[in-house]
Coordinates of C-alpha atoms in Angstrom, one line a residue:
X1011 CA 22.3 -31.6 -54.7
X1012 CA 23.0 -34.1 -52.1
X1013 CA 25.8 -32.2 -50.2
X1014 CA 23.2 -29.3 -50.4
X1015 CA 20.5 -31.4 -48.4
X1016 CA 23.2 -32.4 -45.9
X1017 CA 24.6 -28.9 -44.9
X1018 CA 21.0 -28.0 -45.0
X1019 CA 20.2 -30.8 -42.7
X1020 CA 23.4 -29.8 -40.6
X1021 CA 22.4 -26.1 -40.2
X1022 CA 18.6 -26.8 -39.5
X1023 CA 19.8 -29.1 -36.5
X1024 CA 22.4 -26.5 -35.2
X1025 CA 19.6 -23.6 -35.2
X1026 CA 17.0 -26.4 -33.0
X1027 CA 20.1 -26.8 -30.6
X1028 CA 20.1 -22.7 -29.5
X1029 CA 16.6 -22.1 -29.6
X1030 CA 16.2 -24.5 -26.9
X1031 CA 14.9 -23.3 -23.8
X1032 CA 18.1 -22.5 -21.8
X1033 CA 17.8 -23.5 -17.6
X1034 CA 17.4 -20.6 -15.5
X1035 CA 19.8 -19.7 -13.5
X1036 CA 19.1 -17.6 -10.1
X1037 CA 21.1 -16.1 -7.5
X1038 CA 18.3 -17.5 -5.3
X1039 CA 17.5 -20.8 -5.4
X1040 CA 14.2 -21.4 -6.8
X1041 CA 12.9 -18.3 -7.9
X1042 CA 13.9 -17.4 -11.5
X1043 CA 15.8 -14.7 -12.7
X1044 CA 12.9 -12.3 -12.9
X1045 CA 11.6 -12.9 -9.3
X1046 CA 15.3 -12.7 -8.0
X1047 CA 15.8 -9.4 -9.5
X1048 CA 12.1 -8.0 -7.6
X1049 CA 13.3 -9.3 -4.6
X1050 CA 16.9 -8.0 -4.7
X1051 CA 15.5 -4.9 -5.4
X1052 CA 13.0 -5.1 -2.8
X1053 CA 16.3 -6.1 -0.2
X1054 CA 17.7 -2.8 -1.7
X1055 CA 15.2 -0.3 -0.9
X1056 CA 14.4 -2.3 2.5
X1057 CA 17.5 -0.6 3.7
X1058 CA 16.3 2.6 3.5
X1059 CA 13.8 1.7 5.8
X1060 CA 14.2 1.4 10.1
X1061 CA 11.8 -0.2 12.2
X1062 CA 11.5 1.9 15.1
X1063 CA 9.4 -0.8 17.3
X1064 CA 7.5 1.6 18.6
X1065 CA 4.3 0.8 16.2
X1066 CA 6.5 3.1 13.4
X1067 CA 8.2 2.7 10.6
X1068 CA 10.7 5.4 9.5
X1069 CA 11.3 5.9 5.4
X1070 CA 14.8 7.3 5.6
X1071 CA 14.8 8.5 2.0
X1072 CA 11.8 10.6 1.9
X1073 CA 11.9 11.3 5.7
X1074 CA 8.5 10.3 6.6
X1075 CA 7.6 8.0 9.6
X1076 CA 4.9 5.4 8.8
X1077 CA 2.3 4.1 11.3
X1078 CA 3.2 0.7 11.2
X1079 CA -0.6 -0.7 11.6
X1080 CA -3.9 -0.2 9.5
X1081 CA -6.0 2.4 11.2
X1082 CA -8.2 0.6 13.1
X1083 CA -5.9 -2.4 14.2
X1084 CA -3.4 -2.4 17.6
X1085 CA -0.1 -2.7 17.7
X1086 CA 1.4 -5.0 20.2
X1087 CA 5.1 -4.1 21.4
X1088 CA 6.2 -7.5 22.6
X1089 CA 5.1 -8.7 19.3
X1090 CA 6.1 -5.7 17.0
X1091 CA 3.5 -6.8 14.7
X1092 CA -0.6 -5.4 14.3
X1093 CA -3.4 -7.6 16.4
X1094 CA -7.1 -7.4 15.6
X1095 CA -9.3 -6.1 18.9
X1096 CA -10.8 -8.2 21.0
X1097 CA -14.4 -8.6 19.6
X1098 CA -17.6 -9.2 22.3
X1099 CA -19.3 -12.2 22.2
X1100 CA -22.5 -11.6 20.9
X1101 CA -24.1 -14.1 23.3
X1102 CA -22.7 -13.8 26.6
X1103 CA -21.2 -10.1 27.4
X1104 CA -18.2 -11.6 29.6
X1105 CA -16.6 -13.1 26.9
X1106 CA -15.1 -12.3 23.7
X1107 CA -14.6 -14.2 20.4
X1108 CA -10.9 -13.8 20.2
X1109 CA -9.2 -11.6 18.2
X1110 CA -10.5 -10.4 13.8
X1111 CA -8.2 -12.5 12.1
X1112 CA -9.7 -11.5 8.8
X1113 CA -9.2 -7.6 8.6
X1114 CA -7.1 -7.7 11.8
X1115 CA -9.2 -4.9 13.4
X1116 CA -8.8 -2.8 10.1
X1117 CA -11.7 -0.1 9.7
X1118 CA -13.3 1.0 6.4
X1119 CA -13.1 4.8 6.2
X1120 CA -14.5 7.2 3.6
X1121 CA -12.7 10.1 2.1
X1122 CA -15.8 12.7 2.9
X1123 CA -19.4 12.5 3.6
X1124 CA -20.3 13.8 0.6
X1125 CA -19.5 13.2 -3.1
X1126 CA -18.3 16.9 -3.9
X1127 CA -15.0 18.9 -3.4
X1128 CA -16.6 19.5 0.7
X1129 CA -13.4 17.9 2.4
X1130 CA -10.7 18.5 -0.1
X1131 CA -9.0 22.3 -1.1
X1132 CA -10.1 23.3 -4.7
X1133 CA -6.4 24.4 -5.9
X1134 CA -4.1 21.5 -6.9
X1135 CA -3.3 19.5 -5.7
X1136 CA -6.5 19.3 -3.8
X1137 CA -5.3 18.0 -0.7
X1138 CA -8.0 16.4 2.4
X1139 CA -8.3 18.8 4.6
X1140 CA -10.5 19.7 8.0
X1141 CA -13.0 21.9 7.0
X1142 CA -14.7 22.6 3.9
X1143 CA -13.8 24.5 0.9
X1144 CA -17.5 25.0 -0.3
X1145 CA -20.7 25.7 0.7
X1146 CA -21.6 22.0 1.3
X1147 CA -20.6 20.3 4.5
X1148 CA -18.6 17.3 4.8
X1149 CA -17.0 15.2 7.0
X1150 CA -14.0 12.8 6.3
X1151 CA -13.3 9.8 8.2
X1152 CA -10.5 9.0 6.5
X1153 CA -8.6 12.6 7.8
X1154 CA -10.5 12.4 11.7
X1155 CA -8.8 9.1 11.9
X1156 CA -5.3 10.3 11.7
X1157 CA -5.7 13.4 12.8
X1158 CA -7.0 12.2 15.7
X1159 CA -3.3 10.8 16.8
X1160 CA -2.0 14.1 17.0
X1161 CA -3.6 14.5 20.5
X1162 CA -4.3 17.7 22.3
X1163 CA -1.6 19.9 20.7
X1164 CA -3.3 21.4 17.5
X1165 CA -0.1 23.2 17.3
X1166 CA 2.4 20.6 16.5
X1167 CA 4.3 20.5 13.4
X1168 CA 5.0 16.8 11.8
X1169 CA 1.0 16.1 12.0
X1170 CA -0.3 12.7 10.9
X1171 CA -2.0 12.7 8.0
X1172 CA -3.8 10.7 4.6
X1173 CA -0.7 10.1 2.8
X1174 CA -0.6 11.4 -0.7
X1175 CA -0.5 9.1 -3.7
X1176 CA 3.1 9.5 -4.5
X1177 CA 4.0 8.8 -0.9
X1178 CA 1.6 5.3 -0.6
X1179 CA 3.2 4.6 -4.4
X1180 CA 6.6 4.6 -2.7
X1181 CA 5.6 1.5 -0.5
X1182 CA 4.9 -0.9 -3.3
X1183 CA 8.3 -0.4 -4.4
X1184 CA 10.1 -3.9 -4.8
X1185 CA 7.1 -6.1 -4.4
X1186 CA 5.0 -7.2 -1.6
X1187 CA 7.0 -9.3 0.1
X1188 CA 9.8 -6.7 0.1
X1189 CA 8.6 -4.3 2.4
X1190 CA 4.8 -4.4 3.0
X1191 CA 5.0 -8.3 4.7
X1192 CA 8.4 -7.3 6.5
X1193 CA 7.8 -3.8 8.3
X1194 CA 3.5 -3.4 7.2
X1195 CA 2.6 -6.7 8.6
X1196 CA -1.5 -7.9 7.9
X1197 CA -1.6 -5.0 5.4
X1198 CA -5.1 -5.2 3.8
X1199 CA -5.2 -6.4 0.0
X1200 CA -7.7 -3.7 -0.9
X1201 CA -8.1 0.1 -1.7
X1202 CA -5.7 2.7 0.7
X1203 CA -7.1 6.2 0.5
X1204 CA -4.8 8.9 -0.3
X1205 CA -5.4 12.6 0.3
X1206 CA -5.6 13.6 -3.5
X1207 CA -8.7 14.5 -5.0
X1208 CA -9.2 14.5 -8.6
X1209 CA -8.9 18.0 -10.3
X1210 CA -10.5 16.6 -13.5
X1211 CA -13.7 15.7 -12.0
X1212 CA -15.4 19.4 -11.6
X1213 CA -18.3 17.8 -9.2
X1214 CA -15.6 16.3 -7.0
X1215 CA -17.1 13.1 -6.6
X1216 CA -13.8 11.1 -7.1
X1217 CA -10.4 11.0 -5.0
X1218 CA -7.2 8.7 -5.6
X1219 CA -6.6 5.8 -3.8
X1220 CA -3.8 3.1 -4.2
X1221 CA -4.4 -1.0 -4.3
X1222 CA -2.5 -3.6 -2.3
X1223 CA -4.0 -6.4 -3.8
X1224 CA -1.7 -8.8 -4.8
X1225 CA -2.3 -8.8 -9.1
X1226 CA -2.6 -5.1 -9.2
X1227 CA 0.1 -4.1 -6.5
X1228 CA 0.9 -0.3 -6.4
X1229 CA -1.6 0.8 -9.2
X1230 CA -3.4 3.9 -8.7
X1231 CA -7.4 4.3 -8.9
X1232 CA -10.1 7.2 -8.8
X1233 CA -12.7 5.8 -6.4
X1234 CA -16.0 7.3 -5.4
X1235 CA -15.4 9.3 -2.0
X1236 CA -18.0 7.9 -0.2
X1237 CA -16.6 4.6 -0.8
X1238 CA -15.3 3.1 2.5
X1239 CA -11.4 1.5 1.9
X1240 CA -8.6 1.1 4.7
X1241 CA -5.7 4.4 5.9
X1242 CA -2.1 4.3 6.8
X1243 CA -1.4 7.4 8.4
X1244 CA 1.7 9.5 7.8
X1245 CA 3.8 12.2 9.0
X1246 CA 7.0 14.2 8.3
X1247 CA 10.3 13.3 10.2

């Protein structure tokens, strides 16, 4: 009985010694294993990626060029990075407060006017588009605002445009700090509208939009198209 109690004792002791917390060991130092692999990743897919310091940002793998800035904010060359406008001073007209370091010039757009299918097609996907598919009108800031880069020649291929879910999903590959802080800088943490309405909502009142809010990075939502949230405007290579 008593040798029975030690090799219990012996085994007991051994089984406490490997199911102690083992130290974590990182290829960076610092971060742990977990955070190492999001940011190797995010290092991985960077590559795919060229700044073209021009205020754009090409995606190699999907050939699409990125506006580099927030619709709404400026991009400044020497800098290569987005600056909020100058705002007026609200008490003496020859001055100005300095520069929105809050939003960084950033404007709230809505998908449409109106809560119905009025600025979206009605086959799927039911894409933003100009002019509406229904009898009831609608107007969508969200498409005016990119559109409105394309200039004077309606006739261009390559527009800018809403991106569409799938495209704004691509950017939250790898984590924030992998590609959004490094070629997206002051990126808004809120709702980005995508050109995708919701087929399963038959009055249309709902459109998909993507979050770049730090806890719920990259996760899709169906908001109300009236709602105002924040564009980055696209176009094919």
């Amino acid at each position: 009985m008593k040798n029975f109690l030690i090799i219990l004792l012996i085994f007991l002791v051994s089984l406490l010694i490997n199911c102690q917390e083992k130290p974590v060991r990182s290829v960076f130092p610092g971060l742990s294993d977990e955070d190492s692999s999001v940011l190797l990743t995010g290092l991985i897919l960077n590559q795919g990626y060229t700044d073209n310091r021009d205020g754009t940002i090409t995606d190699n793998g999907f050939n699409l060029i990125w506006r580099k800035c927030t619709q709404g904010q400026v991009y400044r060359s020497a800098n290569n990075d987005c600056e909020g406008i100058q705002r007026p001073s609200t008490t003496n007209p020859f001055f100005t407060q300095g520069a929105d370091t809050n939003n960084w010039g950033a404007q709230l757009l809505s998908y449409c006017s109106n809560a119905t299918n009025a600025c979206n097609q009605l086959f799927v996907p039911q894409v933003l588009q100009a002019e509406s598919s229904i009898a009831v009108g609608g107007i969508s800031e969200a498409f005016r605002s990119c559109d409105a880069l394309n200039g004077a020649d309606a006739g261009q291929t390559n527009r800018w445009r809403v991106p569409n879910p799938l495209e704004l999903e691509r950017l939250t590959l790898g984590g924030r700090n992998a590609l959004i802080a490094v070629h997206f800088p002051n990126t808004i943490e809120d709702y980005y509208w995508s050109s995708w309405s919701n087929p399963e909502d038959l009055l249309g009142q709902s459109a998909t939009a993507v979050i770049f809010e730090r806890k719920r990075f990259g996760e899709k939502e169906l908001r109300t198209k009236t709602d105002r949230y924040y564009v980055r405007c696209v176009r094919n290579r």
